[in-house]
Amino acid sequence: MPSTLTENVRKTVLENGLTVLTKEVHTAPVVTVQVWYKVGSRNEEPGVNGIAHQLEHLMFKGTQNRPIQFGRLFSALGSDSNAFTSYDQTAYYGTVERNKLKALLVLEADRMQNSQIEPEQLASEKRVVISELQGYENSPEYRLNRAVMQAVFPNHAYGLPVGGTKADVEKFEVEQVQKYYRNFYSPDNAVLVIVGDFQTGNTLETIKEVFGKLPRRQGAGGRGQGAGGRGQGAEGREQGAGGAGGEELISKCPIPHSPLPTPIVLREPGAGRLLQVVYPLPDANQPDVPMLDVMDYIFTEGRNSRLYQALVESGLASEVTASVTSLRESGWYEVLVTAGSKQDLKKIDSVLSSAIANVAEKGVTTEEVERAKTQLTADVILSNRDITSQAMRLGNDETTVGDYRYTDRYLAAVRLVKPTDVVAVINKYLTKESRTVGFFEPTQKQVTGVSDKPDSAQTTENFSPGVPVLPSEVAKYLPPVDLVTDAIAQVLPQEFKLTNGLRILLLPDRSTPTVTLSGYIQAGTEFDPENQAGLAAFVSENLLNGTTSKNVLTIAKVLAERGASLNFEVHREGVHIEGDSLAGDLPIILEILADVVKNSTFPAKELELHRQQTLTDLQLELDEPSEVARRIFVQSIYPKKHPLHTFPTEESLQQIQRQDVIDFKAKHYRPDTTVLALVGDFDLDKVRSLIQNEFGNWQVSGQAPTLKYPPVSMPEKIVSVNPVLPGKAQAVTYMGYTGINRYDPRFHAALVLNQILGGDTLSSRLGAEVRDRQGLSYGIYSYFHTGKNAGTFLIEMQTSPEDSSKAIASTRQILQQIHQQGVTALEVETAKRTLISNYNVSLANPEELTDRILMNEVYGLDKVELHSFTDKLQKVTFEQVNQAARELLHPDKIVVVTAGPSVLAEKSIR
């Protein structure tokens, strides 16, 4: 494996203690800037749990020099910005076009020292954080995990939830948060990471100029100011691990654990039974960590894994997942099992323990170990293709053990793992005595159906939103942006078509030794028969379960041995294919893809197992407010008999027979409705002949089935529905009506309008008012979902149940305001700049680029659309956006669905 992760990384430490990591990557004209602070929930104790997370929210509220929501500044720069709090660190990140690098640095340096933490801001942001925590509390999995982790770490902050608890958050005082900020937010406790298209020498000079004058801390505060690990909010399966050579003393003695002799049992409202088992592990610095990760892959990665075979293939469980978490002061191995319908948790626990004991006793094969090592290594490489992920990896490693080179050493250690090592770590850590077990037993049957007739209730509001922040204010506080001096090279995909109608788009890209595949087949849920909703999904989700020449385990093994992935996901208008692999393994992915679309056999045993898993998944979905809200919202907009009205139910899933699956596949899986797009490290001619060999003989007869969507009228008034889900803490609201399709002449103007209305939860009109000023929602967004057929306009938000009515009223007021008064010319220019920058940044991510190439072809757009899209946005006028606002926003003809706890509708909202 090429050592691409750290081979040209440069580390610099400024005089004030700021650690700077720079890595030039010149494949696209974008750059990512990240600031990692070595502080997280590990630096907390009961009573102040959640203060690191609360501060992370407040860091967007503005500074003394720039008293303005920073989300607005990031949005105006077109930066894809966010932040997360973890156990051991808090990180802030933004990815922009390269000419905005200095502007991002100026903003990060400003909030490192000058953040405003005022009573009013704290009060509104506490509401937002509580709304976020209520969202987590909606999940039985989260509640079970909280109880188990508290038992595993009764006297350590790792036992506390990263986001905090409502009781503690409500008590935070301004002085506490300010003190925490002064103690931990300073250059000597931070790591600045920059990856992308820049020149190191000039950039280091800029960093010294911008950050060099910030002072160190006056006497360090807070306990254990160490480095951090991957926790909540960081991506990737191997949740961070150690290595030698930390710059500070790292805990060697494990945290004492006293496991409970009997399982923790939560009996609460919910849908499915859950089993969670947690085993304490050593800290990130220990040499056993790579062996533990290999063990984890052998246990739970893929169809051939030991626990999948023991629990899922046997029908005891519908899903089993696990992860190794390795942090600064300790770690843990967590196994989570979703029970199959009517299965007993004690029995599942007994089978789980036996499966682990069996591996400890009989060992693992060399083949299993080699496969796990390949998968693990490929996962690391494939998850580091875009610059944001590469910077995340560096920041995480540097803040975990003070060494950004950790992952290279970790992968070298993975390569040396032997079967005896895996058995040794199982015997050492996965003992019966050390584990803590939790059971989630739901106490009541959930509502599984949704009523056809929504009740029409309208609350009267006399609520008036505040004045929106003027774009001129944003412009005043925006740091200057460098002028762009050189144009971006515009490479277009090569296109060709086989005689059977299959269309292929190829774009070579040598920047990483990987290939990304994206595909589309016109076989979506729109073709589901009314009494067999779920049929299209049955077909796509069972394609990999066996062909005329390979059974399910052989297919899974061939992919796993190369660390490659191939997935099919059904949507309304088509089945999306996603695949990725290391460059040399592309022939394998294409061979398996061709085999399953041509020759899948749908074995009866696998279909039945899939049906049981799907029924369990359906139960769990109907316990999620967001899923219930989405279903009722869609079914309230689209009448019966409309292709979008049907959703799977227990009855419809039971109706599906094997022959129906075979017939649907034969009818709808056709080369003439299939498009494939590939981006990556390959030779054009070789790939063309590979595709010709694999897919050239795929034949079907007759014409492809087509559908005509009937027109749908708008609701005549406001329609409100409140399905109640017992035991939920947070409400989820969907508001909207039918929208436009991708070919509508107003499409680009609608995108600009949407960006101003709700395209960003911090800088849009909805975000600025409902989330930021009033603190009523953790997240609020609007969308124009478009496709070949009519799409949907929707606004989505999460709120506390007591805030739902007020948030809905505010949202309607803002829709009314924009519908009647329009938006300003400056808002239009800012929104266009943001959308264009975001689009250019997205093309630097191979997955987003491949998907964009694919969907342009699916919609029949010219292949130059890949680059002309930004020109079309640039040409949108102020008049067109306001015309779109008049024609597309209908505050008085809107469906409003709020799912979750009972919402107390007030007669009048002040």
PDB file of N, CA and C in Angstrom, residues 125-173:
ATOM      1  N   GLU A 125     -28.969  29.188  22.977  1.00  0.00           N
ATOM      2  CA  GLU A 125     -28.223  28.012  22.507  1.00  0.00           C
ATOM      3  C   GLU A 125     -28.409  26.825  23.457  1.00  0.00           C
ATOM      4  N   LYS A 126     -28.722  27.087  24.729  1.00  0.00           N
ATOM      5  CA  LYS A 126     -29.055  25.991  25.643  1.00  0.00           C
ATOM      6  C   LYS A 126     -30.326  25.288  25.155  1.00  0.00           C
ATOM      7  N   ARG A 127     -31.294  26.073  24.685  1.00  0.00           N
ATOM      8  CA  ARG A 127     -32.526  25.474  24.147  1.00  0.00           C
ATOM      9  C   ARG A 127     -32.213  24.591  22.943  1.00  0.00           C
ATOM     10  N   VAL A 128     -31.310  25.081  22.099  1.00  0.00           N
ATOM     11  CA  VAL A 128     -30.932  24.321  20.902  1.00  0.00           C
ATOM     12  C   VAL A 128     -30.265  23.007  21.303  1.00  0.00           C
ATOM     13  N   VAL A 129     -29.344  23.071  22.270  1.00  0.00           N
ATOM     14  CA  VAL A 129     -28.630  21.863  22.712  1.00  0.00           C
ATOM     15  C   VAL A 129     -29.611  20.879  23.345  1.00  0.00           C
ATOM     16  N   ILE A 130     -30.558  21.382  24.141  1.00  0.00           N
ATOM     17  CA  ILE A 130     -31.546  20.489  24.769  1.00  0.00           C
ATOM     18  C   ILE A 130     -32.393  19.816  23.689  1.00  0.00           C
ATOM     19  N   SER A 131     -32.750  20.573  22.639  1.00  0.00           N
ATOM     20  CA  SER A 131     -33.496  19.984  21.520  1.00  0.00           C
ATOM     21  C   SER A 131     -32.670  18.872  20.857  1.00  0.00           C
ATOM     22  N   GLU A 132     -31.362  19.121  20.695  1.00  0.00           N
ATOM     23  CA  GLU A 132     -30.472  18.105  20.113  1.00  0.00           C
ATOM     24  C   GLU A 132     -30.438  16.849  21.000  1.00  0.00           C
ATOM     25  N   LEU A 133     -30.301  17.049  22.327  1.00  0.00           N
ATOM     26  CA  LEU A 133     -30.252  15.903  23.254  1.00  0.00           C
ATOM     27  C   LEU A 133     -31.574  15.126  23.229  1.00  0.00           C
ATOM     28  N   GLN A 134     -32.683  15.847  23.094  1.00  0.00           N
ATOM     29  CA  GLN A 134     -33.981  15.158  23.020  1.00  0.00           C
ATOM     30  C   GLN A 134     -34.053  14.288  21.766  1.00  0.00           C
ATOM     31  N   GLY A 135     -33.393  14.753  20.697  1.00  0.00           N
ATOM     32  CA  GLY A 135     -33.336  13.941  19.476  1.00  0.00           C
ATOM     33  C   GLY A 135     -32.605  12.632  19.735  1.00  0.00           C
ATOM     34  N   TYR A 136     -31.481  12.701  20.471  1.00  0.00           N
ATOM     35  CA  TYR A 136     -30.758  11.470  20.818  1.00  0.00           C
ATOM     36  C   TYR A 136     -31.633  10.574  21.696  1.00  0.00           C
ATOM     37  N   GLU A 137     -32.345  11.213  22.658  1.00  0.00           N
ATOM     38  CA  GLU A 137     -33.168  10.454  23.603  1.00  0.00           C
ATOM     39  C   GLU A 137     -34.302   9.697  22.893  1.00  0.00           C
ATOM     40  N   ASN A 138     -34.682  10.147  21.687  1.00  0.00           N
ATOM     41  CA  ASN A 138     -35.707   9.426  20.926  1.00  0.00           C
ATOM     42  C   ASN A 138     -35.267   8.005  20.595  1.00  0.00           C
ATOM     43  N   SER A 139     -33.941   7.774  20.580  1.00  0.00           N
ATOM     44  CA  SER A 139     -33.414   6.484  20.144  1.00  0.00           C
ATOM     45  C   SER A 139     -33.221   5.542  21.334  1.00  0.00           C
ATOM     46  N   PRO A 140     -33.901   4.394  21.349  1.00  0.00           N
ATOM     47  CA  PRO A 140     -33.693   3.411  22.419  1.00  0.00           C
ATOM     48  C   PRO A 140     -32.229   2.971  22.501  1.00  0.00           C
ATOM     49  N   GLU A 141     -31.571   2.904  21.349  1.00  0.00           N
ATOM     50  CA  GLU A 141     -30.159   2.508  21.288  1.00  0.00           C
ATOM     51  C   GLU A 141     -29.293   3.480  22.106  1.00  0.00           C
ATOM     52  N   TYR A 142     -29.575   4.784  21.969  1.00  0.00           N
ATOM     53  CA  TYR A 142     -28.828   5.807  22.713  1.00  0.00           C
ATOM     54  C   TYR A 142     -29.082   5.668  24.212  1.00  0.00           C
ATOM     55  N   ARG A 143     -30.355   5.459  24.582  1.00  0.00           N
ATOM     56  CA  ARG A 143     -30.684   5.362  26.010  1.00  0.00           C
ATOM     57  C   ARG A 143     -30.045   4.130  26.638  1.00  0.00           C
ATOM     58  N   LEU A 144     -30.040   3.028  25.903  1.00  0.00           N
ATOM     59  CA  LEU A 144     -29.409   1.805  26.403  1.00  0.00           C
ATOM     60  C   LEU A 144     -27.899   2.017  26.551  1.00  0.00           C
ATOM     61  N   ASN A 145     -27.300   2.636  25.520  1.00  0.00           N
ATOM     62  CA  ASN A 145     -25.853   2.883  25.551  1.00  0.00           C
ATOM     63  C   ASN A 145     -25.464   3.758  26.742  1.00  0.00           C
ATOM     64  N   ARG A 146     -26.280   4.772  27.033  1.00  0.00           N
ATOM     65  CA  ARG A 146     -25.996   5.657  28.182  1.00  0.00           C
ATOM     66  C   ARG A 146     -25.958   4.874  29.483  1.00  0.00           C
ATOM     67  N   ALA A 147     -26.939   3.990  29.649  1.00  0.00           N
ATOM     68  CA  ALA A 147     -27.026   3.213  30.892  1.00  0.00           C
ATOM     69  C   ALA A 147     -25.838   2.259  31.017  1.00  0.00           C
ATOM     70  N   VAL A 148     -25.482   1.615  29.902  1.00  0.00           N
ATOM     71  CA  VAL A 148     -24.380   0.638  29.938  1.00  0.00           C
ATOM     72  C   VAL A 148     -23.042   1.347  30.171  1.00  0.00           C
ATOM     73  N   MET A 149     -22.812   2.452  29.459  1.00  0.00           N
ATOM     74  CA  MET A 149     -21.526   3.152  29.587  1.00  0.00           C
ATOM     75  C   MET A 149     -21.334   3.720  30.996  1.00  0.00           C
ATOM     76  N   GLN A 150     -22.432   4.159  31.599  1.00  0.00           N
ATOM     77  CA  GLN A 150     -22.345   4.665  32.973  1.00  0.00           C
ATOM     78  C   GLN A 150     -21.901   3.548  33.921  1.00  0.00           C
ATOM     79  N   ALA A 151     -22.362   2.314  33.636  1.00  0.00           N
ATOM     80  CA  ALA A 151     -21.969   1.173  34.474  1.00  0.00           C
ATOM     81  C   ALA A 151     -20.530   0.753  34.207  1.00  0.00           C
ATOM     82  N   VAL A 152     -20.087   0.874  32.942  1.00  0.00           N
ATOM     83  CA  VAL A 152     -18.706   0.484  32.604  1.00  0.00           C
ATOM     84  C   VAL A 152     -17.712   1.473  33.205  1.00  0.00           C
ATOM     85  N   PHE A 153     -18.044   2.765  33.150  1.00  0.00           N
ATOM     86  CA  PHE A 153     -17.145   3.819  33.667  1.00  0.00           C
ATOM     87  C   PHE A 153     -17.857   4.630  34.748  1.00  0.00           C
ATOM     88  N   PRO A 154     -18.104   4.020  35.927  1.00  0.00           N
ATOM     89  CA  PRO A 154     -18.879   4.762  36.931  1.00  0.00           C
ATOM     90  C   PRO A 154     -18.141   5.974  37.492  1.00  0.00           C
ATOM     91  N   ASN A 155     -16.793   5.938  37.441  1.00  0.00           N
ATOM     92  CA  ASN A 155     -16.013   7.024  38.061  1.00  0.00           C
ATOM     93  C   ASN A 155     -15.107   7.732  37.062  1.00  0.00           C
ATOM     94  N   HIS A 156     -15.475   7.669  35.782  1.00  0.00           N
ATOM     95  CA  HIS A 156     -14.661   8.336  34.768  1.00  0.00           C
ATOM     96  C   HIS A 156     -15.576   9.032  33.777  1.00  0.00           C
ATOM     97  N   ALA A 157     -15.093  10.144  33.225  1.00  0.00           N
ATOM     98  CA  ALA A 157     -15.940  10.944  32.321  1.00  0.00           C
ATOM     99  C   ALA A 157     -16.327  10.191  31.047  1.00  0.00           C
ATOM    100  N   TYR A 158     -15.606   9.110  30.682  1.00  0.00           N
ATOM    101  CA  TYR A 158     -16.024   8.322  29.512  1.00  0.00           C
ATOM    102  C   TYR A 158     -17.396   7.674  29.728  1.00  0.00           C
ATOM    103  N   GLY A 159     -17.832   7.609  30.978  1.00  0.00           N
ATOM    104  CA  GLY A 159     -19.165   7.072  31.258  1.00  0.00           C
ATOM    105  C   GLY A 159     -20.277   8.092  31.068  1.00  0.00           C
ATOM    106  N   LEU A 160     -19.892   9.353  30.826  1.00  0.00           N
ATOM    107  CA  LEU A 160     -20.887  10.418  30.620  1.00  0.00           C
ATOM    108  C   LEU A 160     -21.190  10.564  29.131  1.00  0.00           C
ATOM    109  N   PRO A 161     -22.418  10.945  28.765  1.00  0.00           N
ATOM    110  CA  PRO A 161     -22.702  11.181  27.347  1.00  0.00           C
ATOM    111  C   PRO A 161     -21.948  12.423  26.840  1.00  0.00           C
ATOM    112  N   VAL A 162     -21.372  12.317  25.638  1.00  0.00           N
ATOM    113  CA  VAL A 162     -20.577  13.421  25.082  1.00  0.00           C
ATOM    114  C   VAL A 162     -21.383  14.715  25.016  1.00  0.00           C
ATOM    115  N   GLY A 163     -22.647  14.621  24.614  1.00  0.00           N
ATOM    116  CA  GLY A 163     -23.450  15.833  24.430  1.00  0.00           C
ATOM    117  C   GLY A 163     -23.955  16.443  25.716  1.00  0.00           C
ATOM    118  N   GLY A 164     -23.864  15.691  26.817  1.00  0.00           N
ATOM    119  CA  GLY A 164     -24.340  16.202  28.092  1.00  0.00           C
ATOM    120  C   GLY A 164     -25.721  15.677  28.439  1.00  0.00           C
ATOM    121  N   THR A 165     -26.275  16.169  29.543  1.00  0.00           N
ATOM    122  CA  THR A 165     -27.632  15.808  29.947  1.00  0.00           C
ATOM    123  C   THR A 165     -28.440  17.084  30.081  1.00  0.00           C
ATOM    124  N   LYS A 166     -29.739  16.949  29.887  1.00  0.00           N
ATOM    125  CA  LYS A 166     -30.619  18.120  29.961  1.00  0.00           C
ATOM    126  C   LYS A 166     -30.485  18.796  31.331  1.00  0.00           C
ATOM    127  N   ALA A 167     -30.428  17.979  32.389  1.00  0.00           N
ATOM    128  CA  ALA A 167     -30.366  18.538  33.753  1.00  0.00           C
ATOM    129  C   ALA A 167     -29.129  19.409  33.935  1.00  0.00           C
ATOM    130  N   ASP A 168     -27.976  18.951  33.417  1.00  0.00           N
ATOM    131  CA  ASP A 168     -26.747  19.733  33.565  1.00  0.00           C
ATOM    132  C   ASP A 168     -26.745  20.961  32.659  1.00  0.00           C
ATOM    133  N   VAL A 169     -27.207  20.782  31.409  1.00  0.00           N
ATOM    134  CA  VAL A 169     -27.196  21.899  30.453  1.00  0.00           C
ATOM    135  C   VAL A 169     -28.053  23.057  30.967  1.00  0.00           C
ATOM    136  N   GLU A 170     -29.197  22.729  31.557  1.00  0.00           N
ATOM    137  CA  GLU A 170     -30.097  23.783  32.058  1.00  0.00           C
ATOM    138  C   GLU A 170     -29.425  24.648  33.122  1.00  0.00           C
ATOM    139  N   LYS A 171     -28.439  24.082  33.822  1.00  0.00           N
ATOM    140  CA  LYS A 171     -27.822  24.809  34.948  1.00  0.00           C
ATOM    141  C   LYS A 171     -26.592  25.633  34.555  1.00  0.00           C
ATOM    142  N   PHE A 172     -26.096  25.509  33.305  1.00  0.00           N
ATOM    143  CA  PHE A 172     -24.862  26.226  32.949  1.00  0.00           C
ATOM    144  C   PHE A 172     -25.006  27.730  33.154  1.00  0.00           C
ATOM    145  N   GLU A 173     -23.976  28.316  33.744  1.00  0.00           N
ATOM    146  CA  GLU A 173     -23.919  29.766  33.926  1.00  0.00           C
ATOM    147  C   GLU A 173     -22.891  30.339  32.957  1.00  0.00           C
TER     148      GLU A 173
END
